[in-house]
């Protein structure tokens, strides 16, 4: 009887190895039975036999050698064979391994109980050699096929999960501005339309801020476009940080223009929020020597609020906020203005 020096996990083995490997674990306290089974299998080069004479060690041995089939004697000292079958079935490492119980006689009630608790087959020992080998091969093949199916299913699930994650990442990237990490104009249009419809159904106010970096062309001309990109990223971070509610959406509309969608935000709150973001950018203290209004980077902000109804379209809100932003610029920049009515 041989014990392999290195028995690998079936889950880690290749399919070719699995197809060729049959490992029999015989659990029987009688050495003569062990010798008889060894002789029956000695010429079957693709079948390995591991013998366990101590039933108290059977479960641990099964978990270690990972058999493809267990030959389990029913009558042994200290442990009943059916008790061991229950232990195999209750342990995750052995619950799927086929178990052929060996009995000294053909007894219907014992056979029925063995099948009830999870045995796969029943043989009266000592069985005919040809029948024994046939049953070992049959149950091992079924078990190894199940392992292959399980591994194929796990591989498929992994592939599906990876594909889903890839698709989600691609979808995210199509909605994100590459420079600032804010949402882009494409996602802005979708999000504003969704929240506009929700505001219409709930008869709630929805607000919008349009933000433009003051004298940004002069900044690029003075400091260079790379420095300009860094300023846009810094401004984007400050804008995002100024609006913390889960449904507030900060967007880079393009160039030096940003927007913030503010669902469920009334006009009174909008005035405060518009001034807040102006102050947040000024507080950054980003140098802008070419600015005619200050020695630092500033923004102009326009805001508008509306409760959608009837045939109202979100473009109406965008136009009102954009007009208010230009009003802020005409009034001296580094300030906020809000639309008084749509």
Short mmCIF file of C-alpha atoms in Angstrom, two decimals:
data_model
loop_
_atom_site.label_atom_id
_atom_site.label_comp_id
_atom_site.label_asym_id
_atom_site.label_seq_id
_atom_site.Cartn_x
_atom_site.Cartn_y
_atom_site.Cartn_z
CA UNK A 1 0.00 0.00 0.00
CA UNK A 2 1.42 3.34 -1.01
CA UNK A 3 1.02 6.78 0.42
CA UNK A 4 1.90 9.58 -2.05
CA UNK A 5 4.57 11.95 -0.84
CA UNK A 6 2.72 14.98 -2.11
CA UNK A 7 -1.02 14.77 -2.62
CA UNK A 8 -2.25 18.01 -4.16
CA UNK A 9 -5.62 19.64 -3.71
CA UNK A 10 -8.01 18.65 -6.46
CA UNK A 11 -9.00 22.29 -6.86
CA UNK A 12 -5.40 23.23 -7.68
CA UNK A 13 -4.64 20.26 -9.93
CA UNK A 14 -4.83 20.41 -13.69
CA UNK A 15 -7.72 18.67 -15.43
CA UNK A 16 -5.34 16.12 -17.00
CA UNK A 17 -3.96 15.24 -13.57
CA UNK A 18 -7.45 14.98 -12.12
CA UNK A 19 -8.58 12.65 -14.90
CA UNK A 20 -5.70 10.27 -14.21
CA UNK A 21 -5.72 10.35 -10.38
CA UNK A 22 -7.80 7.90 -8.37
CA UNK A 23 -7.04 7.85 -4.66
CA UNK A 24 -8.76 5.26 -2.49
CA UNK A 25 -8.85 5.66 1.28
CA UNK A 26 -9.63 2.39 3.07
CA UNK A 27 -10.75 2.78 6.69
CA UNK A 28 -10.82 -0.65 8.37
CA UNK A 29 -9.30 -1.88 11.59
CA UNK A 30 -8.56 -5.36 10.19
CA UNK A 31 -5.15 -5.65 8.59
CA UNK A 32 -6.21 -8.70 6.61
CA UNK A 33 -8.91 -6.61 4.91
CA UNK A 34 -6.36 -3.93 4.13
CA UNK A 35 -4.05 -6.52 2.59
CA UNK A 36 -6.88 -8.04 0.56
CA UNK A 37 -7.87 -4.66 -0.88
CA UNK A 38 -4.22 -3.88 -1.62
CA UNK A 39 -3.87 -7.13 -3.57
CA UNK A 40 -7.09 -6.44 -5.46
CA UNK A 41 -5.81 -3.05 -6.62
CA UNK A 42 -2.10 -3.79 -7.03
CA UNK A 43 -2.22 -4.14 -10.82
CA UNK A 44 -4.32 -0.98 -11.31
CA UNK A 45 -1.52 1.53 -11.88
CA UNK A 46 -3.87 4.50 -12.04
CA UNK A 47 -5.36 3.71 -8.62
CA UNK A 48 -3.52 4.62 -5.42
CA UNK A 49 -4.50 3.17 -2.05
CA UNK A 50 -4.10 4.77 1.34
CA UNK A 51 -4.92 2.60 4.35
CA UNK A 52 -6.11 3.89 7.72
CA UNK A 53 -6.47 1.27 10.44
CA UNK A 54 -7.40 3.69 13.24
CA UNK A 55 -10.99 4.94 12.80
CA UNK A 56 -10.34 7.81 15.22
CA UNK A 57 -7.93 9.25 12.66
CA UNK A 58 -10.12 8.64 9.62
CA UNK A 59 -11.49 12.14 9.17
CA UNK A 60 -8.08 13.80 9.60
CA UNK A 61 -6.50 11.34 7.17
CA UNK A 62 -9.26 11.92 4.61
CA UNK A 63 -8.73 15.67 4.81
CA UNK A 64 -4.99 15.21 4.35
CA UNK A 65 -4.85 12.70 1.47
CA UNK A 66 -7.97 13.97 -0.33
CA UNK A 67 -9.25 10.65 -1.68
CA UNK A 68 -11.55 10.34 -4.67
CA UNK A 69 -13.45 7.56 -2.88
CA UNK A 70 -13.55 6.23 0.70
CA UNK A 71 -14.03 2.54 1.50
CA UNK A 72 -15.51 2.62 5.00
CA UNK A 73 -15.96 -0.40 7.24
CA UNK A 74 -19.11 -0.30 9.33
CA UNK A 75 -18.07 -2.34 12.36
CA UNK A 76 -14.95 -1.09 14.15
CA UNK A 77 -13.83 -0.58 17.75
CA UNK A 78 -14.41 2.84 19.37
CA UNK A 79 -16.22 4.37 16.38
CA UNK A 80 -19.23 3.17 14.45
CA UNK A 81 -18.75 3.29 10.69
CA UNK A 82 -22.02 5.16 10.19
CA UNK A 83 -20.81 7.79 12.64
CA UNK A 84 -17.79 8.33 10.42
CA UNK A 85 -20.02 8.70 7.38
CA UNK A 86 -21.89 11.46 9.23
CA UNK A 87 -18.58 13.14 10.05
CA UNK A 88 -17.48 13.06 6.42
CA UNK A 89 -20.75 14.62 5.33
CA UNK A 90 -20.65 17.36 7.95
CA UNK A 91 -17.11 18.52 7.14
CA UNK A 92 -16.73 20.88 4.15
CA UNK A 93 -13.46 19.21 3.13
CA UNK A 94 -14.97 15.73 2.81
CA UNK A 95 -18.71 16.21 2.37
CA UNK A 96 -18.64 15.53 -1.40
CA UNK A 97 -16.21 12.58 -1.39
CA UNK A 98 -18.01 9.34 -2.38
CA UNK A 99 -18.24 6.79 0.44
CA UNK A 100 -18.64 3.07 -0.15
CA UNK A 101 -19.54 1.33 3.09
CA UNK A 102 -18.25 -2.20 3.69
CA UNK A 103 -20.36 -4.60 5.72
CA UNK A 104 -20.00 -8.24 6.66
CA UNK A 105 -23.55 -8.97 5.53
CA UNK A 106 -26.34 -7.77 3.30
CA UNK A 107 -28.73 -6.22 5.81
CA UNK A 108 -31.55 -4.06 4.45
CA UNK A 109 -32.01 -1.84 7.52
CA UNK A 110 -28.28 -1.09 7.80
CA UNK A 111 -28.04 -0.46 4.08
CA UNK A 112 -31.05 1.87 4.22
CA UNK A 113 -29.56 3.84 7.13
CA UNK A 114 -26.18 4.09 5.36
CA UNK A 115 -27.80 5.60 2.27
CA UNK A 116 -29.96 7.89 4.38
CA UNK A 117 -26.99 9.53 6.09
CA UNK A 118 -25.05 10.00 2.87
CA UNK A 119 -23.25 6.84 1.78
CA UNK A 120 -22.97 6.47 -1.99
CA UNK A 121 -22.70 2.68 -2.19
CA UNK A 122 -22.79 -0.52 -0.14
CA UNK A 123 -20.65 -3.62 -0.55
CA UNK A 124 -20.45 -6.84 1.38
CA UNK A 125 -16.83 -7.57 2.11
CA UNK A 126 -14.77 -8.91 0.72
CA UNK A 127 -16.23 -7.90 -2.64
CA UNK A 128 -15.34 -9.43 -5.98
CA UNK A 129 -12.21 -7.76 -7.37
CA UNK A 130 -13.80 -6.80 -10.71
CA UNK A 131 -16.87 -5.34 -9.02
CA UNK A 132 -14.74 -3.46 -6.47
CA UNK A 133 -12.58 -1.86 -9.15
CA UNK A 134 -15.62 -0.99 -11.27
CA UNK A 135 -17.32 0.77 -8.35
CA UNK A 136 -14.15 2.60 -7.33
CA UNK A 137 -13.71 3.87 -10.88
CA UNK A 138 -17.37 4.78 -11.24
CA UNK A 139 -17.60 6.82 -8.03
CA UNK A 140 -14.16 8.42 -8.52
CA UNK A 141 -15.04 9.45 -12.08
CA UNK A 142 -18.29 11.01 -10.93
CA UNK A 143 -16.52 12.87 -8.11
CA UNK A 144 -13.70 14.12 -10.34
CA UNK A 145 -16.19 15.22 -12.98
CA UNK A 146 -18.02 17.20 -10.31
CA UNK A 147 -14.74 18.81 -9.26
CA UNK A 148 -14.07 19.80 -12.86
CA UNK A 149 -17.58 21.23 -13.22
CA UNK A 150 -17.22 23.16 -9.97
CA UNK A 151 -13.86 24.55 -11.03
CA UNK A 152 -15.21 25.48 -14.46
CA UNK A 153 -18.17 27.18 -12.79
CA UNK A 154 -15.87 29.09 -10.43
CA UNK A 155 -13.71 30.14 -13.38
CA UNK A 156 -16.82 31.28 -15.23
CA UNK A 157 -18.01 33.24 -12.21
CA UNK A 158 -14.59 34.86 -11.88
CA UNK A 159 -14.64 35.80 -15.56
CA UNK A 160 -18.15 37.21 -15.25
CA UNK A 161 -17.17 39.21 -12.18
CA UNK A 162 -14.06 40.57 -13.90
CA UNK A 163 -16.10 41.45 -16.99
CA UNK A 164 -18.70 43.21 -14.88
CA UNK A 165 -16.02 45.16 -13.02
CA UNK A 166 -14.37 46.09 -16.33
CA UNK A 167 -17.68 47.26 -17.77
CA UNK A 168 -18.44 49.29 -14.65
CA UNK A 169 -15.00 50.89 -14.83
CA UNK A 170 -15.46 51.69 -18.52
CA UNK A 171 -18.85 53.16 -17.78
CA UNK A 172 -17.36 55.21 -14.96
CA UNK A 173 -14.57 56.46 -17.20
CA UNK A 174 -17.02 57.57 -19.88
CA UNK A 175 -18.74 59.71 -17.23
CA UNK A 176 -15.61 61.21 -15.70
CA UNK A 177 -13.51 64.17 -16.76
CA UNK A 178 -9.98 62.89 -17.30
CA UNK A 179 -8.20 65.93 -15.90
CA UNK A 180 -10.12 66.75 -12.74
CA UNK A 181 -11.86 63.49 -11.84
CA UNK A 182 -15.23 65.26 -11.65
CA UNK A 183 -18.21 64.09 -13.65
CA UNK A 184 -18.18 65.28 -17.25
CA UNK A 185 -20.73 67.12 -19.41
CA UNK A 186 -22.13 63.84 -20.77
CA UNK A 187 -23.02 62.62 -17.30
CA UNK A 188 -24.22 66.10 -16.27
CA UNK A 189 -26.91 66.03 -18.97
CA UNK A 190 -28.10 62.57 -17.87
CA UNK A 191 -28.05 63.39 -14.17
CA UNK A 192 -29.77 66.77 -14.49
CA UNK A 193 -32.51 65.23 -16.62
CA UNK A 194 -33.09 62.48 -14.03
CA UNK A 195 -33.18 64.89 -11.08
CA UNK A 196 -35.33 67.34 -13.04
CA UNK A 197 -37.97 64.64 -13.55
CA UNK A 198 -37.77 63.68 -9.89
CA UNK A 199 -38.22 67.32 -8.83
CA UNK A 200 -41.22 67.59 -11.14
CA UNK A 201 -42.86 64.47 -9.66
CA UNK A 202 -42.18 65.58 -6.07
CA UNK A 203 -42.84 69.28 -6.77
CA UNK A 204 -39.52 70.12 -5.16
CA UNK A 205 -36.96 72.81 -6.02
CA UNK A 206 -33.83 71.92 -7.93
CA UNK A 207 -30.90 74.31 -8.12
CA UNK A 208 -27.87 74.70 -10.35
CA UNK A 209 -24.59 76.60 -10.02
CA UNK A 210 -22.45 77.54 -13.01
CA UNK A 211 -18.84 78.35 -12.04
CA UNK A 212 -16.19 79.99 -14.21
CA UNK A 213 -12.54 80.64 -13.29
CA UNK A 214 -11.85 84.36 -13.67
CA UNK A 215 -9.27 85.46 -16.27
CA UNK A 216 -8.13 81.94 -16.91
CA UNK A 217 -6.69 82.72 -20.35
CA UNK A 218 -4.38 85.25 -18.75
CA UNK A 219 -3.36 82.62 -16.22
CA UNK A 220 -2.38 80.18 -18.96
CA UNK A 221 -0.55 82.92 -20.86
CA UNK A 222 1.45 83.80 -17.75
CA UNK A 223 2.11 80.44 -16.11
CA UNK A 224 1.68 77.96 -18.96
CA UNK A 225 -0.93 75.33 -19.73
CA UNK A 226 0.52 72.71 -17.38
CA UNK A 227 0.20 75.12 -14.47
CA UNK A 228 -3.30 75.92 -15.72
CA UNK A 229 -4.22 72.24 -15.57
CA UNK A 230 -2.99 72.05 -12.00
CA UNK A 231 -5.14 75.04 -11.07
CA UNK A 232 -8.20 73.41 -12.63
CA UNK A 233 -7.57 70.24 -10.64
CA UNK A 234 -7.18 72.22 -7.41
CA UNK A 235 -10.34 74.23 -8.08
CA UNK A 236 -12.23 71.02 -8.92
CA UNK A 237 -11.23 69.46 -5.61
CA UNK A 238 -12.34 72.54 -3.70
CA UNK A 239 -15.66 72.67 -5.53
CA UNK A 240 -16.34 68.99 -4.81
CA UNK A 241 -15.42 69.46 -1.13
CA UNK A 242 -17.84 72.37 -0.80
CA UNK A 243 -20.86 70.17 -1.55
CA UNK A 244 -21.09 67.06 0.62
CA UNK A 245 -24.67 65.82 0.24
CA UNK A 246 -24.89 62.44 -1.53
CA UNK A 247 -27.01 63.80 -4.39
CA UNK A 248 -24.97 66.96 -5.01
CA UNK A 249 -23.05 66.53 -8.27
CA UNK A 250 -19.96 68.57 -9.18
CA UNK A 251 -19.15 68.62 -12.91
CA UNK A 252 -16.48 69.98 -15.21
CA UNK A 253 -18.47 71.37 -18.12
CA UNK A 254 -15.37 72.04 -20.22
CA UNK A 255 -12.39 74.40 -20.20
CA UNK A 256 -12.45 76.43 -17.01
CA UNK A 257 -16.19 76.07 -16.46
CA UNK A 258 -17.75 73.92 -13.74
CA UNK A 259 -21.28 73.23 -12.56
CA UNK A 260 -22.96 71.82 -9.46
CA UNK A 261 -26.39 70.16 -9.56
CA UNK A 262 -28.20 70.63 -6.24
CA UNK A 263 -31.42 68.61 -5.94
CA UNK A 264 -33.95 69.59 -3.25
CA UNK A 265 -32.25 72.96 -2.74
CA UNK A 266 -34.42 76.09 -2.37
CA UNK A 267 -33.37 79.54 -3.53
CA UNK A 268 -32.48 80.73 -0.03
CA UNK A 269 -29.98 77.95 0.45
CA UNK A 270 -28.58 78.47 -3.03
CA UNK A 271 -27.48 82.02 -2.24
CA UNK A 272 -25.49 80.80 0.74
CA UNK A 273 -23.93 77.90 -1.20
CA UNK A 274 -22.94 80.14 -4.12
CA UNK A 275 -21.12 82.55 -1.80
CA UNK A 276 -19.56 79.61 0.05
CA UNK A 277 -17.85 78.23 -3.05
CA UNK A 278 -16.60 81.69 -4.08
CA UNK A 279 -14.99 82.09 -0.66
CA UNK A 280 -13.55 78.55 -0.78
CA UNK A 281 -11.66 79.22 -4.02
CA UNK A 282 -10.40 82.62 -2.85
CA UNK A 283 -9.19 81.01 0.38
CA UNK A 284 -6.94 78.68 -1.62
CA UNK A 285 -4.66 81.64 -2.26
CA UNK A 286 -3.52 80.37 -5.67
CA UNK A 287 -1.26 83.11 -7.13
CA UNK A 288 -2.54 84.87 -10.28
CA UNK A 289 -0.29 87.83 -11.04
CA UNK A 290 -2.08 88.55 -14.33
CA UNK A 291 -5.52 88.95 -12.77
CA UNK A 292 -6.74 92.57 -12.95
CA UNK A 293 -9.06 92.06 -9.96
CA UNK A 294 -6.88 90.21 -7.46
CA UNK A 295 -3.46 88.63 -7.05
CA UNK A 296 -5.00 85.19 -6.70
CA UNK A 297 -7.26 82.80 -8.60
CA UNK A 298 -10.96 83.62 -8.19
CA UNK A 299 -14.24 82.44 -9.67
CA UNK A 300 -17.55 83.89 -10.76
CA UNK A 301 -20.67 81.91 -9.88
CA UNK A 302 -24.21 82.03 -11.19
CA UNK A 303 -27.11 80.16 -9.64
CA UNK A 304 -30.72 79.41 -10.43
CA UNK A 305 -33.53 77.53 -8.71
CA UNK A 306 -36.76 76.20 -10.14
CA UNK A 307 -39.64 73.86 -9.32
CA UNK A 308 -40.29 72.10 -12.64
CA UNK A 309 -43.84 71.81 -13.87
CA UNK A 310 -45.72 71.17 -17.07
CA UNK A 311 -43.53 71.30 -20.16
CA UNK A 312 -40.51 72.80 -18.35
CA UNK A 313 -37.14 71.57 -19.62
CA UNK A 314 -33.81 71.53 -17.71
CA UNK A 315 -32.24 73.78 -20.37
CA UNK A 316 -34.27 76.57 -18.84
CA UNK A 317 -32.40 76.14 -15.55
CA UNK A 318 -29.02 75.99 -17.31
CA UNK A 319 -29.71 79.21 -19.23
CA UNK A 320 -30.79 81.03 -16.08
CA UNK A 321 -27.73 79.95 -14.09
CA UNK A 322 -25.43 80.79 -17.01
CA UNK A 323 -26.96 84.26 -17.33
CA UNK A 324 -26.50 84.82 -13.58
CA UNK A 325 -22.83 83.79 -13.89
CA UNK A 326 -22.27 86.44 -16.57
CA UNK A 327 -24.06 88.95 -14.36
CA UNK A 328 -21.47 88.13 -11.64
CA UNK A 329 -18.65 88.72 -14.13
CA UNK A 330 -20.11 92.03 -15.27
CA UNK A 331 -20.44 93.08 -11.64
CA UNK A 332 -16.70 92.71 -11.01
CA UNK A 333 -16.04 88.91 -10.77
CA UNK A 334 -14.96 87.01 -7.64
CA UNK A 335 -18.59 86.93 -6.59
CA UNK A 336 -21.88 85.10 -6.97
CA UNK A 337 -25.19 86.12 -8.51
CA UNK A 338 -28.45 84.23 -8.53
CA UNK A 339 -31.40 84.39 -10.90
CA UNK A 340 -34.47 86.06 -9.41
CA UNK A 341 -36.95 84.15 -11.56
CA UNK A 342 -37.21 81.85 -14.56
#
